[in-house]
Each structure stands twice: as structure tokens, then as C-alpha cells.
Amino acid sequence: MDFRTVGLTENEYKTILRELGRTPNETELRLFGVMWSEHCSYKSTRPLLRLFPIEGRAVVQGPGENAGVVDLGEGFGLAFKVESHNHPSAVEPYQGAATGVGGIIRDILAMGARPVASMDGLFFGDPELRKTKALRQGIVAGIGGYGNAVGVPTVGGKTVYDEAYTENPLVNAFCAGVVRLEDMVRSDTAQSGRLVVLLGAKTGRDGIAGAAFASVELAEDTSASRPQVQIGDPFAEKLLIECCLELLEKRLIDSMQDMGAAGIISSSSEIAAKSGVGMTLDLDRVPLREKGMTPWEIALSESQERMLLIVNPDRMEQVLQVAAKWALDCTVFGETTGDGRYVMKAGGAMVVDLPPAFIGGNAPIIHWPSREPRDLEERQRLEVEELSPPKDLGAVLRSLLEDPNLGSKAWISEQYDSMVQTNTVIGPGGPVSVLRVLRGDKSPVFVAFSMEADPWKCRTDPRGGGAETVARTLRSLSVCGAEPLGWTNCLNFPSPQDPEVFWEMRECVQGMADAARGLSCPVVSGNVSLYNETPQKKILPTPLVVTAGLLSDLDGFLPWSRWREGDHLFLAGMPNTALGASRYLLRTFGLLQGKILPFDAGAEQDFTARARRTAKERAARSARSLAGGGLAVALAKEAMESGIGARLDVQIPTRPDVFLFGEGGPRALYAVPPASLPLFRSIWRGSPLTELGVATGNILDVKRGFSLSLAELRDSWRR
Amino acid sequence: MNVSVVVFPGSNCDQDAVRALASFSGRPVAQVWHGDPALPAATDLVILPGGFSYGDYLRTGAMAARSPIMEAVRRHAYEGGLVLGICNGFQILTEARLLPGTLLPNKTLTFVCKPCTLRVERTDTPFTGAFRPNQVVQFPIAHHEGLFYLPEKELDELEQRGQVVFRYASPEGSVAPEASPNGSLRNIAGIVNERGNVLGLMPHPERASDPVLGERDGLLVWQSVAGWIEGGH
Amino acid sequence: MRHRAEIVVTLKSGVLDIQGKAVFQSLQQLGYGELEDVRVGKVVHLLLDAPTPEKARELARGMCEDLLVNGLIEEYRISLEAAER
């Protein structure tokens, strides 16, 4: 069998020959083909990921395990991660999205954590196309169908529309879980002489070589790829969650891995490699759903709702009892050994015999050539003076509120159960979502999540866009009063073999890393999805970021959309910003161009510190950090949701459209009751602060800008 | 009051009900496994919680309604004990024929999760004694099959016997069809059996029982039950 | 003797079939003007061991009454064939 058939390069094959000192057999070769695919090996991006800061006060577990973990105090931790399920969702939207949700939930479970919240980053194509509507309906139904049944609330998300995603929709699934730190599961704790156990669903041909599938460009006719699609069973997953948590609570298992990409081989070889033990697996003992499966099909199957357990033989009887209670198959199919060899047997013969650390860890890094895009200067060129300012800024604002990127997403989030587990303090629809975390008999804490992506800014200014994406999550958390703990990310890009794409990716990562360092917030987990392109179209550079922040109590939580009559409105942060890659520029002029404000670590630190102080000292009533659509859209959302208008009279320092619709940099809109004005002003003294006007009436009236009633705003927003 | 919450495979609001009731009553709440043959002695109220018992496969509630514990629940109801089915629990009660009718998919054909306003139609049941007549309260809903269905004639009989206890209503209390989030016939959100001791309710009172989460009208249900039990019923 | 039973479960006429209604509208939008009605149901396949076809049908009917069908809103029909070894 030729190594190219399984997707290996000549260099990779030579590495295998050198290390083994022999020719791999067919089964081994197929395992390498999948384990050394981009999806499993990160061979194109490992050097880039090293740019991220990964250390911080709150970090308990950084990148490298199934999910990162940060400290919540009193012996409890928060495990979280975001992961892509882009290609499967493009091929079969319902099952692709559903199994994406199921997969990330098992990643969290594999840390020993109870999954407590999900969020989803969705990127769709042209919203007017029937194709987009069908994909969207399937993906949203799949997320709900799985998440609702499994009983993990979907507490927020991000939805982006751009024609760049028409052929390549993106589904990035996030999950967070709560773990008692003393019960946290690690993959480096297996000893020799333990049993290797399969728990959960039977193994079929689902998703055979799905991981490799995620590493190639989508064929034009996706129907040809269908047999690889996995089918999700949220009922089985719910039983698996409860069973695994009961096994952990009773301390019956030594280690655990979820079975995602590359199934048995990936999960078991990872434990063997990290724990430094050997492993012998008998594939004949794996319970199968289909007849006639070959050894490599069994080893690589991506059948869902399965976990791999490492069990002390003395406890196996009790493990079987717990599994029986939850009506789950539970089968011993191997053992850990002291000989350091990873061996698979089938039909009485040895079909695999490899050094465990070599299977997952040794795919040679590929250094793709990198080149600044030839049209970068063109992308960044923007002469604001050449744009004639629109006469009717009210119409511009209404059009922005009608932009599906900025409009209400309630029709999506209402299809998800956002409240199950009764800990959702703030559900979907706001700048952050807030969850209560119970810590046994100790006082609860609250965790805020912010999910962001701005692919347009990453297109015209990859480094600035990457930084802006991370910074936005930190600003939103700080404005509501949360102390950032750490973040996770999903890097969605086209093929890295295009030097310009690789350059964009490196720049984005560098920008994200700059912002993370500048604001001292570490990365704890992440995922990379490459080859998101068809022969006709590449997606925009799309890093998605989710940051978690801690609120020790709700007294220090500053909400949004709480204006009251007579509140004074302020813009905190620089009044001057940029139109580069703004929603305004795209929507009004059809331009995706322009540089964005460069990341300024000093200004961001100053802003976020003052913002957190404002919340903590309760110096404001309502606050919203500015994002898409700039100040005007923030004003509109605050007014609509508060049910009160405002009169604004500002000496606008630049062109009104730049002031109202510009984006980027640390800025927030505050509403301050008269009694709090002295405190608020003292907190922001020495920092740019613009008094805008007063909340009043039912018209949002901006002198020299626009005047729209709340009814008009709502009409556009809900369209 | 002594509360038992039944846990079916696929239940996912069981712990929410346990927490809400334990916090309200200050007493431990028993969790009863679906395969158990009996309820704990001295159980006053049995709750069949929300969720997706048996994955909602075949028909919502169908398989749970046939699990061993349901015989004990039936006996408890027969002896006059209180039974509350919330969401999937309501679906299970109809499949078990402890309540009439059935729950069909929402008219939107989608899952719907949002706060909902309800009007209480009767305050003389064990579950509604603490409500004011015609009080409008807010409980969230979260379901895919919540459209209450009975043939027209039987629906009329249900109404005549006063078995409708909650209806979806506007915040002002109007029960026009637009106020129903799921197309339920006559805006029905909750019904009791003829005797009044078994309530099925699509909205979730246990999700409206904690001020930290914003809503607390659900407490009225627990207060009603506690009052009923203290009253010596 | 093994028998294969196919059970088709449909909503009774008169019961609101909202899935059928939605499919009807979608098909109409796709231009199928000839379409007059759509009903959506489900199919259950059983593989049974029973001495005679009559016994197999009786078993299948029992399963429908006990679990597979909600008689308030649904009706069913059973078709039976001998299953090869």
C-alpha cells in the first residue's frame, strides 16, 4: 500500500521508516495517515501556537489536555474549550453540528468536569440564499437537538454572516464544565497492569477517517463525502455523562479519555504516551455494530458517545455495576503493560506494534512558506475623505440594525434550552453570559463568558484584527465587572499551503498573542481548523475567541440595557476611532477595507482596570463595551432594551459618521445616575471621557446625527 | 412536606427540581430511580421532572410512562397523593393515562425556550392555593412538544369539569391565541385530573424559584402544595 | 419461524399534523402545484420469532397497543412477510 493513499507525505513516510527500522504494515500505515493528519497533529500550526502566553495565576491546566482548567477557588475549577466541527456541518448540517456539540461536551467530561454551559460560534454565508437558509436551519436544529436533550444549557454564542462562508459554514462549539480539582482527570496517570475499557456506544463505521477528512478541502460535490458523517445520540451521551461522573465520584477509574477524532487509536495511544506505559489492545473484543470491520476501521472509527477508561482490575466489578445501572456497554479490551510497546491484536495476530509516543506526537512540523499578501496595501487603503458622508445617518443606523450580523438573534437562541441546570443568571443576547457555579457547601461564584470574532478586521489587518478580537472579550468582561481568568480559541483558516493564508494566520496569532500578553490573560486550550475553502472560495481569516471571567458576587456585576430617565450618558475611551473594516463601511459603501486602530497595551490596561473599578464600586447603572456598529449601535441597543430614549448633544470631534459608526479600541457606553456622577468621574479622571447627554423620553435623538423613535429602532432590529 | 423526584434515563431537570424543593422546604428531597418498585414512605408530592426521558424517542414520554416506578406513582395518585409532572413529566403523565390528552410538536416546529406569562384559572387545587384568582405569573418554557391536544368534544368536557389550571396569557391576562408560544389548544399550559391531585404543566416552576436567576413566581406552586399539606389534606 | 413486520404509524385524520403542513408548504414553494395533501408518519420494523404469521401479527398488534402507538392520536397498519434465515 502506498503511503500517499493515506495522505502521508514522502518526508513523513521516511520519518516513519527511520523510526521503526522497518516498513509499517497496512493497519499501521492507515493509523499514521490519520494521526499525522493536520486535524490530529497540528503539524502546520504548532510553531504558531507557541506564541500564545499560557501561564497565569488562575491556570490549573494549560493547553495539551482535553480542555484547559482555571481555578475558581475552594477547590473547584472551570474546564473549558472551543472546537470546530466545520466540515461535518457543511456536509450534513444537523448531524455535523449535533456531533460537534456532543464532542466538545465529552472533552469537558474527560477532564472529570460536569458540563455546565455551551456556546456556539456560527458563520453562515449570504443570508438571502436558499442554501444558507437550509444550512442554518439544520445547524441550529442540530445544536438544539443535541444540547437540549443532553441537558447542558446553551447560554450564548456568536453568529456571523458573510458570503465567504456560503460554501464553508463554520460551527465552533464551546463547552465549560465544573470540576473538583482533586478529582480532575489527567491522561498521564495510568500505571501498568491496569485494564483498558470501552464504555458507551458500540463501534460502527461512523466517521471513518473523519479527522483526515477535516484536513482536506471540501470537494465540490459534498454528497460524495456522506458515508463519513457521524450520527449523534444525545440520550446515550446523557447516560455517559452521568455514568462517568458517578465512576469519578466513587473513585473507580484511574484515567479517562473521550473518543473523538481517530477514536480508539488516538485516545489510547495518548494515555500510553503521556503516562509512559505500554498497552496491548484486543480489537476482537470491541463490541461492534456492523459486521466485517477491519482492524484499522475499528481502531479509527469515530462512533460517538464512547469513552475510554483505565481501571484497576480490583475495581472492575464495581465499574461494571455502575455501567449496568446506566444501561451502557462496558467492555475490557486491553491492558496497560510495562514493556513500553503499543500493540493491537486482531484475529489472533498482532496487527500493530509501535512506540506509543511516536504515534501521536511525532508528525514532523511543516514549515509552510509565508508571504505578505500582494494586495495587502490595497486592502488597507482607505481615504475617508473620498467617501461622501451619507445625508441620512438615521437611515444608516436602521440599515445597520437590519444587518443580520448586528440584528437580534433571539430566533436562534430561543431554540436552545438556555436555562436547564438552573444556574443561568444571564443567558443569550447580551455582550456576556453569566453563570452561577455552585461550589459544594461553600458560597457560589459567578463566571462570565464572552465570545468574539471579527473576520473582516482579520482580513484587512490580520495582526490588528487578531488583537482586537481578544481585546474585545476582555473589555466586555471588564466592563461588566469580571476578572478575566483565561481564554480558548478556534483558528479557522483556509489551506496553509497558500503562503498568503499562512502569513495571515501567523499575523492573526501574533496579534492575539500580543493582546493576551498585554492584558495578562493566558490561553488554556484551543483548536485549529484548516482547509476551509472550496476551489472557488476561501473563508475569511476567522479566529474565534471565548474568554472566561470571574465575578465573586453579583453585587459587583454591572449589567447593560438598564437606562433610566435622567441617567447621564458617557463615552469612556477615545472618541476618535477608525472606519477600517467596520460594519458601517461594508453595509453602506460595500467596502471591506482599511486599517484598524493598532492595539495599545497601555490604553487597554488602563481602560479595563477603570472599567472593573466602575463595576465594583457600582459607579454606573448600565454599561456596554463598544463593538460592531460602534457607538450608534450601542446607543440603539441600550435604548431599545431599556425602553427609554436619549437626547445627545456632543461636539463631535471628527466627521459624524466616524464618531458614530467607527469601531476598534477600548471604549464603552455608560449610563450613570446623577447621584453617582462624582464617583464615576473620579474613577475615569485622567482618561478620555466624553459626556454625551441624558437618557429621556422615547426618541433616540443625536444632534447633528439622527433622531429615531424606539419603535423605529426595534422595527429594524427585529427584522 | 416530603417530596420525591423520579429520575428517568434522560431526565435532565431532575436536579433542578431537587434543588428548588430542597431550598424551599429546607428538607432533603428523595430521588427515586425509574426502576424502583416503590416510592419512599410518607411521600406527599411526587415530581416527574423535565428532560428527554429515553431520548424522547418514539413519542415523548412513551417509554418512561411504562417504567416500573410508574405503577407506584399510579397507586400514589389513586390514594390521593399529589403528583406534579413538569414538561416531559406532563408528557409522561398523558402517556400513562393519568391525565387526558397528549402533547404534540409546537406549531413553530422548533424547540422554544423563553419566559412565558400564564394565567391561573383555578385557585382551589392543591397546586394553586397560594395564587390570587386570575393571577398572571411568569414561568419559562423549554420544549419541542407542548401543543396540548384533545378532540374537540373531550376538550369541552375537560373545560366543563374545570380541569384547565394554567393558560398561556399576555402580560395583561388575555388568553388570545397569539399569547400561546406553541399553538396549544385553548392556550392550555397545565391541567389536573378530575380529582385535582395530579397536575401536568409544560412551563417550569422550578426554573422560577430562585431570585438570583430573576424569576420567583414558581415559589407560589411550592407554597400552595405546602399549604395544602399543612391544611391536613 | 421468523417474520418481518413493518408497522406504519400515522396521525389519525382530524388530528392536526403540523409537520405534514410544513412539508406541504415547502413542497408547494418548490413548485409542486399538483400536491393536494401531505401526512407525515413513522415506520417501525420488527423482526419476530413466531410459529405462524397469525401469531406474529398478533404479537405486533400487542406491541402497537402497548407502546408503539398512541391510540388517542395515531393509527397504524401492519404488513408482514416471512424473513429469510
PDB file of N, CA and C in Angstrom, chain A residues 82 120-123 158 172-174 451-454 469 487-492 512 542-546:
ATOM      1  N   VAL A  82     -13.030  25.395  23.114  1.00  0.00           N
ATOM      2  CA  VAL A  82     -13.872  25.534  21.926  1.00  0.00           C
ATOM      3  C   VAL A  82     -13.246  24.697  20.821  1.00  0.00           C
ATOM      4  N   ASP A 120     -21.985  28.638  20.998  1.00  0.00           N
ATOM      5  CA  ASP A 120     -21.642  28.251  19.639  1.00  0.00           C
ATOM      6  C   ASP A 120     -21.309  29.462  18.792  1.00  0.00           C
ATOM      7  N   GLY A 121     -20.217  29.367  18.066  1.00  0.00           N
ATOM      8  CA  GLY A 121     -19.867  30.378  17.083  1.00  0.00           C
ATOM      9  C   GLY A 121     -20.269  29.862  15.716  1.00  0.00           C
ATOM     10  N   LEU A 122     -21.197  30.557  15.068  1.00  0.00           N
ATOM     11  CA  LEU A 122     -21.716  30.098  13.775  1.00  0.00           C
ATOM     12  C   LEU A 122     -21.394  31.123  12.701  1.00  0.00           C
ATOM     13  N   PHE A 123     -20.902  30.652  11.568  1.00  0.00           N
ATOM     14  CA  PHE A 123     -20.547  31.542  10.458  1.00  0.00           C
ATOM     15  C   PHE A 123     -21.262  31.040   9.218  1.00  0.00           C
ATOM     16  N   LYS A 158     -22.278  33.411  19.021  1.00  0.00           N
ATOM     17  CA  LYS A 158     -21.942  34.487  18.087  1.00  0.00           C
ATOM     18  C   LYS A 158     -22.368  34.003  16.715  1.00  0.00           C
ATOM     19  N   ASN A 172     -18.307  26.390  15.500  1.00  0.00           N
ATOM     20  CA  ASN A 172     -17.326  26.285  16.583  1.00  0.00           C
ATOM     21  C   ASN A 172     -18.093  26.079  17.875  1.00  0.00           C
ATOM     22  N   ALA A 173     -17.934  24.906  18.468  1.00  0.00           N
ATOM     23  CA  ALA A 173     -18.708  24.565  19.667  1.00  0.00           C
ATOM     24  C   ALA A 173     -17.848  24.737  20.911  1.00  0.00           C
ATOM     25  N   PHE A 174     -18.386  25.467  21.862  1.00  0.00           N
ATOM     26  CA  PHE A 174     -17.698  25.733  23.132  1.00  0.00           C
ATOM     27  C   PHE A 174     -18.443  25.036  24.256  1.00  0.00           C
ATOM     28  N   MET A 451     -17.785  35.646  23.876  1.00  0.00           N
ATOM     29  CA  MET A 451     -17.332  35.013  22.626  1.00  0.00           C
ATOM     30  C   MET A 451     -17.250  36.085  21.544  1.00  0.00           C
ATOM     31  N   GLU A 452     -16.124  36.139  20.845  1.00  0.00           N
ATOM     32  CA  GLU A 452     -15.963  37.167  19.810  1.00  0.00           C
ATOM     33  C   GLU A 452     -15.264  36.626  18.574  1.00  0.00           C
ATOM     34  N   ALA A 453     -15.586  37.247  17.451  1.00  0.00           N
ATOM     35  CA  ALA A 453     -14.876  37.015  16.191  1.00  0.00           C
ATOM     36  C   ALA A 453     -15.122  38.237  15.321  1.00  0.00           C
ATOM     37  N   ASP A 454     -14.118  38.698  14.623  1.00  0.00           N
ATOM     38  CA  ASP A 454     -14.309  39.786  13.670  1.00  0.00           C
ATOM     39  C   ASP A 454     -13.453  39.503  12.431  1.00  0.00           C
ATOM     40  N   THR A 469      -9.856  41.084  18.417  1.00  0.00           N
ATOM     41  CA  THR A 469     -10.776  40.010  18.777  1.00  0.00           C
ATOM     42  C   THR A 469     -10.580  39.608  20.243  1.00  0.00           C
ATOM     43  N   TRP A 487      -8.479  32.191  28.339  1.00  0.00           N
ATOM     44  CA  TRP A 487      -9.298  32.113  27.118  1.00  0.00           C
ATOM     45  C   TRP A 487      -8.937  30.905  26.288  1.00  0.00           C
ATOM     46  N   THR A 488      -9.863  30.583  25.405  1.00  0.00           N
ATOM     47  CA  THR A 488      -9.691  29.485  24.471  1.00  0.00           C
ATOM     48  C   THR A 488      -9.974  30.023  23.078  1.00  0.00           C
ATOM     49  N   ASN A 489      -9.502  29.333  22.057  1.00  0.00           N
ATOM     50  CA  ASN A 489      -9.713  29.874  20.717  1.00  0.00           C
ATOM     51  C   ASN A 489      -9.819  28.775  19.701  1.00  0.00           C
ATOM     52  N   CYS A 490     -10.452  29.114  18.598  1.00  0.00           N
ATOM     53  CA  CYS A 490     -10.506  28.227  17.452  1.00  0.00           C
ATOM     54  C   CYS A 490      -9.995  29.019  16.262  1.00  0.00           C
ATOM     55  N   LEU A 491      -8.953  28.537  15.622  1.00  0.00           N
ATOM     56  CA  LEU A 491      -8.387  29.233  14.469  1.00  0.00           C
ATOM     57  C   LEU A 491      -8.930  28.594  13.198  1.00  0.00           C
ATOM     58  N   ASN A 492      -9.849  29.274  12.543  1.00  0.00           N
ATOM     59  CA  ASN A 492     -10.452  28.764  11.313  1.00  0.00           C
ATOM     60  C   ASN A 492      -9.817  29.475  10.120  1.00  0.00           C
ATOM     61  N   MET A 512      -3.197  38.163  18.382  1.00  0.00           N
ATOM     62  CA  MET A 512      -3.920  37.600  19.528  1.00  0.00           C
ATOM     63  C   MET A 512      -2.972  37.445  20.717  1.00  0.00           C
ATOM     64  N   THR A 542     -10.511  33.570  10.301  1.00  0.00           N
ATOM     65  CA  THR A 542     -11.549  33.606  11.332  1.00  0.00           C
ATOM     66  C   THR A 542     -11.087  33.011  12.651  1.00  0.00           C
ATOM     67  N   PRO A 543     -10.304  33.762  13.409  1.00  0.00           N
ATOM     68  CA  PRO A 543     -10.054  33.290  14.771  1.00  0.00           C
ATOM     69  C   PRO A 543     -11.255  33.622  15.653  1.00  0.00           C
ATOM     70  N   LEU A 544     -11.710  32.633  16.420  1.00  0.00           N
ATOM     71  CA  LEU A 544     -12.812  32.864  17.349  1.00  0.00           C
ATOM     72  C   LEU A 544     -12.263  32.688  18.766  1.00  0.00           C
ATOM     73  N   VAL A 545     -12.668  33.586  19.633  1.00  0.00           N
ATOM     74  CA  VAL A 545     -12.123  33.619  20.986  1.00  0.00           C
ATOM     75  C   VAL A 545     -13.251  33.538  22.010  1.00  0.00           C
ATOM     76  N   VAL A 546     -13.080  32.719  23.025  1.00  0.00           N
ATOM     77  CA  VAL A 546     -14.002  32.737  24.164  1.00  0.00           C
ATOM     78  C   VAL A 546     -13.165  32.944  25.431  1.00  0.00           C
TER      79      VAL A 546
END
